[in-house]
mmCIF file of C-alpha atoms and ligand atoms in Angstrom:
data_model
loop_
_atom_site.group_PDB
_atom_site.id
_atom_site.type_symbol
_atom_site.label_atom_id
_atom_site.label_comp_id
_atom_site.label_asym_id
_atom_site.label_seq_id
_atom_site.Cartn_x
_atom_site.Cartn_y
_atom_site.Cartn_z
ATOM 1 C CA UNK A 6 0.093 12.373 -13.857
ATOM 2 C CA UNK A 7 3.792 12.037 -12.317
ATOM 3 C CA UNK A 8 5.221 8.291 -11.929
ATOM 4 C CA UNK A 9 5.901 8.883 -8.112
ATOM 5 C CA UNK A 10 2.404 8.262 -6.445
ATOM 6 C CA UNK A 11 2.208 9.726 -2.853
ATOM 7 C CA UNK A 12 -0.762 6.573 -1.048
ATOM 8 C CA UNK A 13 -1.181 8.248 2.645
ATOM 9 C CA UNK A 14 -2.348 5.995 4.717
ATOM 10 C CA UNK A 15 -5.253 7.009 6.531
ATOM 11 C CA UNK A 16 -4.063 3.929 9.818
ATOM 12 C CA UNK A 17 -3.251 7.352 10.944
ATOM 13 C CA UNK A 18 -5.875 9.898 10.433
ATOM 14 C CA UNK A 19 -8.765 10.562 12.625
ATOM 15 C CA UNK A 20 -11.417 7.473 12.141
ATOM 16 C CA UNK A 21 -14.710 9.858 14.420
ATOM 17 C CA UNK A 22 -13.920 12.017 11.022
ATOM 18 C CA UNK A 23 -13.397 9.665 7.770
ATOM 19 C CA UNK A 24 -15.199 12.165 5.541
ATOM 20 C CA UNK A 25 -12.950 15.259 6.767
ATOM 21 C CA UNK A 26 -10.141 13.826 6.303
ATOM 22 C CA UNK A 27 -10.730 12.393 3.170
ATOM 23 C CA UNK A 28 -11.588 15.682 1.805
ATOM 24 C CA UNK A 29 -8.826 17.405 2.771
ATOM 25 C CA UNK A 30 -6.642 14.919 2.350
ATOM 26 C CA UNK A 31 -7.674 15.318 -1.652
ATOM 27 C CA UNK A 32 -6.757 19.585 -1.558
ATOM 28 C CA UNK A 33 -3.915 18.187 -0.676
ATOM 29 C CA UNK A 34 -2.725 16.905 -3.751
ATOM 30 C CA UNK A 35 -2.130 13.165 -3.209
ATOM 31 C CA UNK A 36 -2.941 10.376 -5.838
ATOM 32 C CA UNK A 37 -3.687 7.384 -4.230
ATOM 33 C CA UNK A 38 -5.616 6.969 -0.365
ATOM 34 C CA UNK A 39 -4.133 3.709 1.466
ATOM 35 C CA UNK A 40 -6.276 1.271 3.220
ATOM 36 C CA UNK A 41 -5.282 -0.511 5.448
ATOM 37 C CA UNK A 42 -7.344 -3.599 6.699
ATOM 38 C CA UNK A 43 -5.988 -5.824 9.435
ATOM 39 C CA UNK A 44 -7.802 -9.127 10.558
ATOM 40 C CA UNK A 45 -5.762 -9.819 14.205
ATOM 41 C CA UNK A 46 -5.013 -13.540 12.664
ATOM 42 C CA UNK A 47 -2.651 -12.985 10.402
ATOM 43 C CA UNK A 48 -1.450 -9.455 11.897
ATOM 44 C CA UNK A 49 -2.571 -8.963 15.718
ATOM 45 C CA UNK A 50 -3.690 -5.536 15.538
ATOM 46 C CA UNK A 51 -7.959 -5.194 14.518
ATOM 47 C CA UNK A 52 -8.402 -2.526 11.803
ATOM 48 C CA UNK A 53 -11.645 -1.918 9.538
ATOM 49 C CA UNK A 54 -12.633 -3.772 6.475
ATOM 50 C CA UNK A 55 -15.037 -4.187 3.961
ATOM 51 C CA UNK A 56 -17.876 -1.933 5.538
ATOM 52 C CA UNK A 57 -16.179 0.743 6.282
ATOM 53 C CA UNK A 58 -14.221 0.684 2.989
ATOM 54 C CA UNK A 59 -18.436 1.016 0.570
ATOM 55 C CA UNK A 60 -18.939 3.992 3.798
ATOM 56 C CA UNK A 61 -16.167 5.547 2.504
ATOM 57 C CA UNK A 62 -16.092 5.426 -1.039
ATOM 58 C CA UNK A 63 -19.275 8.385 -1.648
ATOM 59 C CA UNK A 64 -17.213 10.924 -0.149
ATOM 60 C CA UNK A 65 -13.768 10.345 -1.627
ATOM 61 C CA UNK A 66 -12.220 10.651 -5.980
ATOM 62 C CA UNK A 67 -9.137 8.998 -4.948
ATOM 63 C CA UNK A 68 -7.307 5.747 -5.757
ATOM 64 C CA UNK A 69 -8.475 3.138 -3.002
ATOM 65 C CA UNK A 70 -5.307 1.599 -2.208
ATOM 66 C CA UNK A 71 -6.354 -1.526 0.562
ATOM 67 C CA UNK A 72 -3.192 -3.668 2.070
ATOM 68 C CA UNK A 73 -5.273 -6.519 2.958
ATOM 69 C CA UNK A 74 -3.158 -8.011 5.959
ATOM 70 C CA UNK A 75 -5.691 -10.928 6.276
ATOM 71 C CA UNK A 76 -5.294 -14.966 6.494
ATOM 72 C CA UNK A 77 -7.035 -15.915 3.449
ATOM 73 C CA UNK A 78 -7.479 -13.132 0.752
ATOM 74 C CA UNK A 79 -9.504 -15.137 -1.698
ATOM 75 C CA UNK A 80 -12.500 -14.990 1.050
ATOM 76 C CA UNK A 81 -12.519 -11.524 0.618
ATOM 77 C CA UNK A 82 -12.303 -10.063 -3.142
ATOM 78 C CA UNK A 83 -15.610 -9.967 -4.256
ATOM 79 C CA UNK A 84 -16.346 -8.505 -1.061
ATOM 80 C CA UNK A 85 -14.045 -5.344 -1.607
ATOM 81 C CA UNK A 86 -14.823 -5.251 -5.710
ATOM 82 C CA UNK A 87 -18.246 -4.433 -4.261
ATOM 83 C CA UNK A 88 -16.544 -2.029 -1.481
ATOM 84 C CA UNK A 89 -15.013 0.567 -4.415
ATOM 85 C CA UNK A 90 -11.236 -0.843 -3.712
ATOM 86 C CA UNK A 91 -9.979 -0.535 -6.904
ATOM 87 C CA UNK A 92 -6.036 -1.768 -6.135
ATOM 88 C CA UNK A 93 -5.902 -4.931 -3.198
ATOM 89 C CA UNK A 94 -3.276 -6.509 -2.285
ATOM 90 C CA UNK A 95 -2.503 -9.360 -0.966
ATOM 91 C CA UNK A 96 -0.067 -10.811 0.767
ATOM 92 C CA UNK A 97 2.115 -14.189 -0.928
ATOM 93 C CA UNK A 98 2.079 -15.545 2.819
ATOM 94 C CA UNK A 99 -1.571 -15.330 3.755
ATOM 95 C CA UNK A 100 -2.939 -17.952 1.407
ATOM 96 C CA UNK A 101 -1.704 -21.051 -0.256
ATOM 97 C CA UNK A 102 -2.742 -20.008 -3.309
ATOM 98 C CA UNK A 103 -1.738 -16.563 -4.707
ATOM 99 C CA UNK A 104 -1.944 -17.084 -8.051
ATOM 100 C CA UNK A 105 -5.063 -18.300 -7.859
ATOM 101 C CA UNK A 106 -6.497 -14.759 -5.798
ATOM 102 C CA UNK A 107 -3.954 -12.730 -8.170
ATOM 103 C CA UNK A 108 -6.066 -13.851 -10.866
ATOM 104 C CA UNK A 109 -9.523 -12.797 -9.296
ATOM 105 C CA UNK A 110 -8.829 -10.163 -7.904
ATOM 106 C CA UNK A 111 -7.816 -9.118 -12.126
ATOM 107 C CA UNK A 112 -11.314 -10.935 -12.908
ATOM 108 C CA UNK A 113 -13.250 -8.968 -10.759
ATOM 109 C CA UNK A 114 -12.080 -5.802 -11.692
ATOM 110 C CA UNK A 115 -9.423 -4.313 -9.712
ATOM 111 C CA UNK A 116 -5.434 -4.576 -9.923
ATOM 112 C CA UNK A 117 -3.923 -6.499 -8.709
ATOM 113 C CA UNK A 118 -1.508 -6.266 -5.426
ATOM 114 C CA UNK A 119 1.414 -8.168 -3.834
ATOM 115 C CA UNK A 120 2.693 -8.503 -0.937
ATOM 116 C CA UNK A 121 6.157 -9.976 1.185
ATOM 117 C CA UNK A 122 6.636 -8.870 4.967
ATOM 118 C CA UNK A 123 10.256 -8.154 5.765
ATOM 119 C CA UNK A 124 11.353 -11.727 6.355
ATOM 120 C CA UNK A 125 9.766 -13.248 2.738
ATOM 121 C CA UNK A 126 12.319 -13.836 -0.017
ATOM 122 C CA UNK A 127 10.842 -12.282 -3.559
ATOM 123 C CA UNK A 128 12.066 -15.403 -4.039
ATOM 124 C CA UNK A 129 8.257 -16.373 -3.062
ATOM 125 C CA UNK A 130 6.491 -14.198 -5.453
ATOM 126 C CA UNK A 131 8.308 -14.705 -9.126
ATOM 127 C CA UNK A 132 6.237 -16.919 -10.717
ATOM 128 C CA UNK A 133 3.230 -14.397 -10.221
ATOM 129 C CA UNK A 134 5.277 -11.458 -10.801
ATOM 130 C CA UNK A 135 3.178 -10.484 -14.471
ATOM 131 C CA UNK A 136 0.066 -11.102 -12.467
ATOM 132 C CA UNK A 137 0.861 -8.045 -11.133
ATOM 133 C CA UNK A 138 0.364 -4.189 -11.115
ATOM 134 C CA UNK A 139 1.184 -2.860 -8.048
ATOM 135 C CA UNK A 140 4.276 -4.997 -5.339
ATOM 136 C CA UNK A 141 4.692 -3.500 -2.372
ATOM 137 C CA UNK A 142 7.610 -4.254 -0.062
ATOM 138 C CA UNK A 143 6.650 -3.910 3.570
ATOM 139 C CA UNK A 144 9.845 -1.850 5.659
ATOM 140 C CA UNK A 145 8.142 -2.299 8.403
ATOM 141 C CA UNK A 146 6.777 -5.173 10.121
ATOM 142 C CA UNK A 147 3.000 -5.346 8.667
ATOM 143 C CA UNK A 148 0.000 -4.718 11.807
ATOM 144 C CA UNK A 149 1.017 -1.516 13.095
ATOM 145 C CA UNK A 150 1.809 2.058 12.073
ATOM 146 C CA UNK A 151 4.388 4.182 13.617
ATOM 147 C CA UNK A 152 6.810 1.880 13.767
ATOM 148 C CA UNK A 153 11.005 2.204 12.014
ATOM 149 C CA UNK A 154 11.916 2.466 8.478
ATOM 150 C CA UNK A 155 13.818 -1.192 7.778
ATOM 151 C CA UNK A 156 16.932 -0.005 5.650
ATOM 152 C CA UNK A 157 18.023 -3.822 4.443
ATOM 153 C CA UNK A 158 14.543 -3.708 2.645
ATOM 154 C CA UNK A 159 16.414 -0.979 0.471
ATOM 155 C CA UNK A 160 17.988 -4.672 -1.193
ATOM 156 C CA UNK A 161 14.819 -5.899 -2.251
ATOM 157 C CA UNK A 162 13.644 -3.415 -3.891
ATOM 158 C CA UNK A 163 16.720 -3.653 -6.311
ATOM 159 C CA UNK A 164 16.403 -6.689 -7.046
ATOM 160 C CA UNK A 165 12.506 -6.113 -7.595
ATOM 161 C CA UNK A 166 13.833 -3.573 -9.301
ATOM 162 C CA UNK A 167 16.108 -6.065 -11.329
ATOM 163 C CA UNK A 168 13.719 -8.902 -11.281
ATOM 164 C CA UNK A 169 10.585 -6.505 -13.297
ATOM 165 C CA UNK A 170 13.728 -6.049 -15.697
ATOM 166 C CA UNK A 171 14.273 -9.241 -16.503
ATOM 167 C CA UNK A 172 10.653 -10.507 -17.540
ATOM 168 C CA UNK A 173 10.400 -7.111 -19.062
ATOM 169 C CA UNK A 174 7.198 -6.359 -16.668
ATOM 170 C CA UNK A 175 5.441 -2.611 -15.253
ATOM 171 C CA UNK A 176 4.433 -3.205 -11.906
ATOM 172 C CA UNK A 177 3.983 -0.316 -9.345
ATOM 173 C CA UNK A 178 6.788 -0.550 -7.034
ATOM 174 C CA UNK A 179 5.234 0.567 -3.478
ATOM 175 C CA UNK A 180 6.805 0.341 -0.346
ATOM 176 C CA UNK A 181 5.117 0.596 2.919
ATOM 177 C CA UNK A 182 6.163 2.025 6.596
ATOM 178 C CA UNK A 183 7.573 4.383 7.933
ATOM 179 C CA UNK A 184 8.208 6.605 5.298
ATOM 180 C CA UNK A 185 9.502 10.168 6.018
ATOM 181 C CA UNK A 186 11.237 13.410 4.652
ATOM 182 C CA UNK A 187 14.245 10.533 5.398
ATOM 183 C CA UNK A 188 13.545 6.983 4.696
ATOM 184 C CA UNK A 189 11.846 7.985 1.556
ATOM 185 C CA UNK A 190 14.868 8.685 -0.189
ATOM 186 C CA UNK A 191 16.064 4.599 0.282
ATOM 187 C CA UNK A 192 13.068 3.454 -0.646
ATOM 188 C CA UNK A 193 13.674 5.761 -3.810
ATOM 189 C CA UNK A 194 16.771 5.512 -5.111
ATOM 190 C CA UNK A 195 16.886 1.432 -4.505
ATOM 191 C CA UNK A 196 13.395 2.218 -7.796
ATOM 192 C CA UNK A 197 10.300 2.699 -4.886
ATOM 193 C CA UNK A 198 7.887 5.045 -6.735
ATOM 194 C CA UNK A 199 4.394 4.385 -4.551
ATOM 195 C CA UNK A 200 5.011 6.065 -1.183
ATOM 196 C CA UNK A 201 3.092 4.944 1.828
ATOM 197 C CA UNK A 202 2.935 7.038 4.828
ATOM 198 C CA UNK A 203 0.925 7.369 7.942
ATOM 199 C CA UNK A 204 2.339 8.205 11.315
ATOM 200 C CA UNK A 205 4.428 11.283 9.572
ATOM 201 C CA UNK A 206 1.455 12.547 7.201
ATOM 202 C CA UNK A 207 -0.860 12.679 10.059
ATOM 203 C CA UNK A 208 1.462 14.027 12.971
ATOM 204 C CA UNK A 209 2.164 16.753 11.607
ATOM 205 C CA UNK A 210 0.817 19.993 9.343
ATOM 206 C CA UNK A 211 -0.655 17.913 6.830
ATOM 207 C CA UNK A 212 0.035 20.474 2.906
ATOM 208 C CA UNK A 213 3.560 20.562 4.188
ATOM 209 C CA UNK A 214 4.473 16.800 5.389
ATOM 210 C CA UNK A 215 2.714 16.148 1.815
ATOM 211 C CA UNK A 216 4.638 18.620 -0.045
ATOM 212 C CA UNK A 217 7.561 17.503 1.692
ATOM 213 C CA UNK A 218 7.433 13.897 0.550
ATOM 214 C CA UNK A 219 6.184 15.884 -2.798
ATOM 215 C CA UNK A 220 9.828 17.729 -2.260
ATOM 216 C CA UNK A 221 12.133 14.575 -2.147
ATOM 217 C CA UNK A 222 10.597 12.783 -5.085
ATOM 218 C CA UNK A 223 11.396 15.200 -7.008
ATOM 219 C CA UNK A 224 14.899 16.345 -5.755
HETATM 220 C C1 DX5 B 14 1.720 -1.357 8.189
HETATM 221 C C2 DX5 B 14 0.391 -1.338 7.578
HETATM 222 C C3 DX5 B 14 1.290 0.314 7.331
HETATM 223 C C4 DX5 B 14 1.332 1.775 8.334
HETATM 224 C C5 DX5 B 14 2.317 2.308 8.039
HETATM 225 O O1 DX5 B 14 0.975 -3.263 8.541
HETATM 226 O O2 DX5 B 14 0.931 -1.859 6.639
HETATM 227 O O3 DX5 B 14 0.582 0.917 6.312
HETATM 228 O O4 DX5 B 14 0.400 3.182 8.032
HETATM 229 O O5 DX5 B 14 2.628 3.742 9.201
HETATM 230 P P1 DX5 B 14 3.334 4.435 9.799
HETATM 231 O O6 DX5 B 14 3.480 4.979 7.851
HETATM 232 O O7 DX5 B 14 3.015 5.204 10.282
HETATM 233 O O8 DX5 B 14 4.879 3.375 8.831
HETATM 234 ZN ZN1 ZN B 15 -0.687 -0.858 4.797
#
């Protein structure tokens, strides 16, 4: 499998037809399904919770990449493990116990991801990077799909690549927000290898748009 991965965000899919949407995603040859969980507190918007993830689980073999935009994510780790999450990514800003929460995710049998908002410095997560299987750099402010990619995040990604090298670690670097067939080049050049895309993929011909992202990654 390629080291590059595409993670379509079902936040932009048809909520009344998740089963159909999951099937059609699987047919396009993507790697992950990115599932955005929002609590109306950490972010202004409310999306869906663990019960929805559990109901989707029997309908897909893809990796469930769950992005929790919720306050105190440590309270929801076991619930998401039971629901069938494969990767659980939590915001450093959402808990005062990020280290313990990442340990708890791994102990629950999932891959651990840590994510920071555009305004949060990398130093916030420097001392937990050894616990992370994936680090997500937000390229928009979380809460809504369809926002514009923030180009300044390319520097943050490049700095994270340097930090990973200095520490001898091997976590994946994911980007999320405003990714399309143009902005993906900036994130890729900076060193990201997992690319979330919501509106770009679902607001057009899904297969053609997946193929366009894949083509950009192999340019
Ligand atoms: C934003 C979410 C994203 C969102 C991306 O809070 O974390 O995953 O679905 O959507 P697009 O690709 O439309 O920016
Ligand atoms: Zn997301």
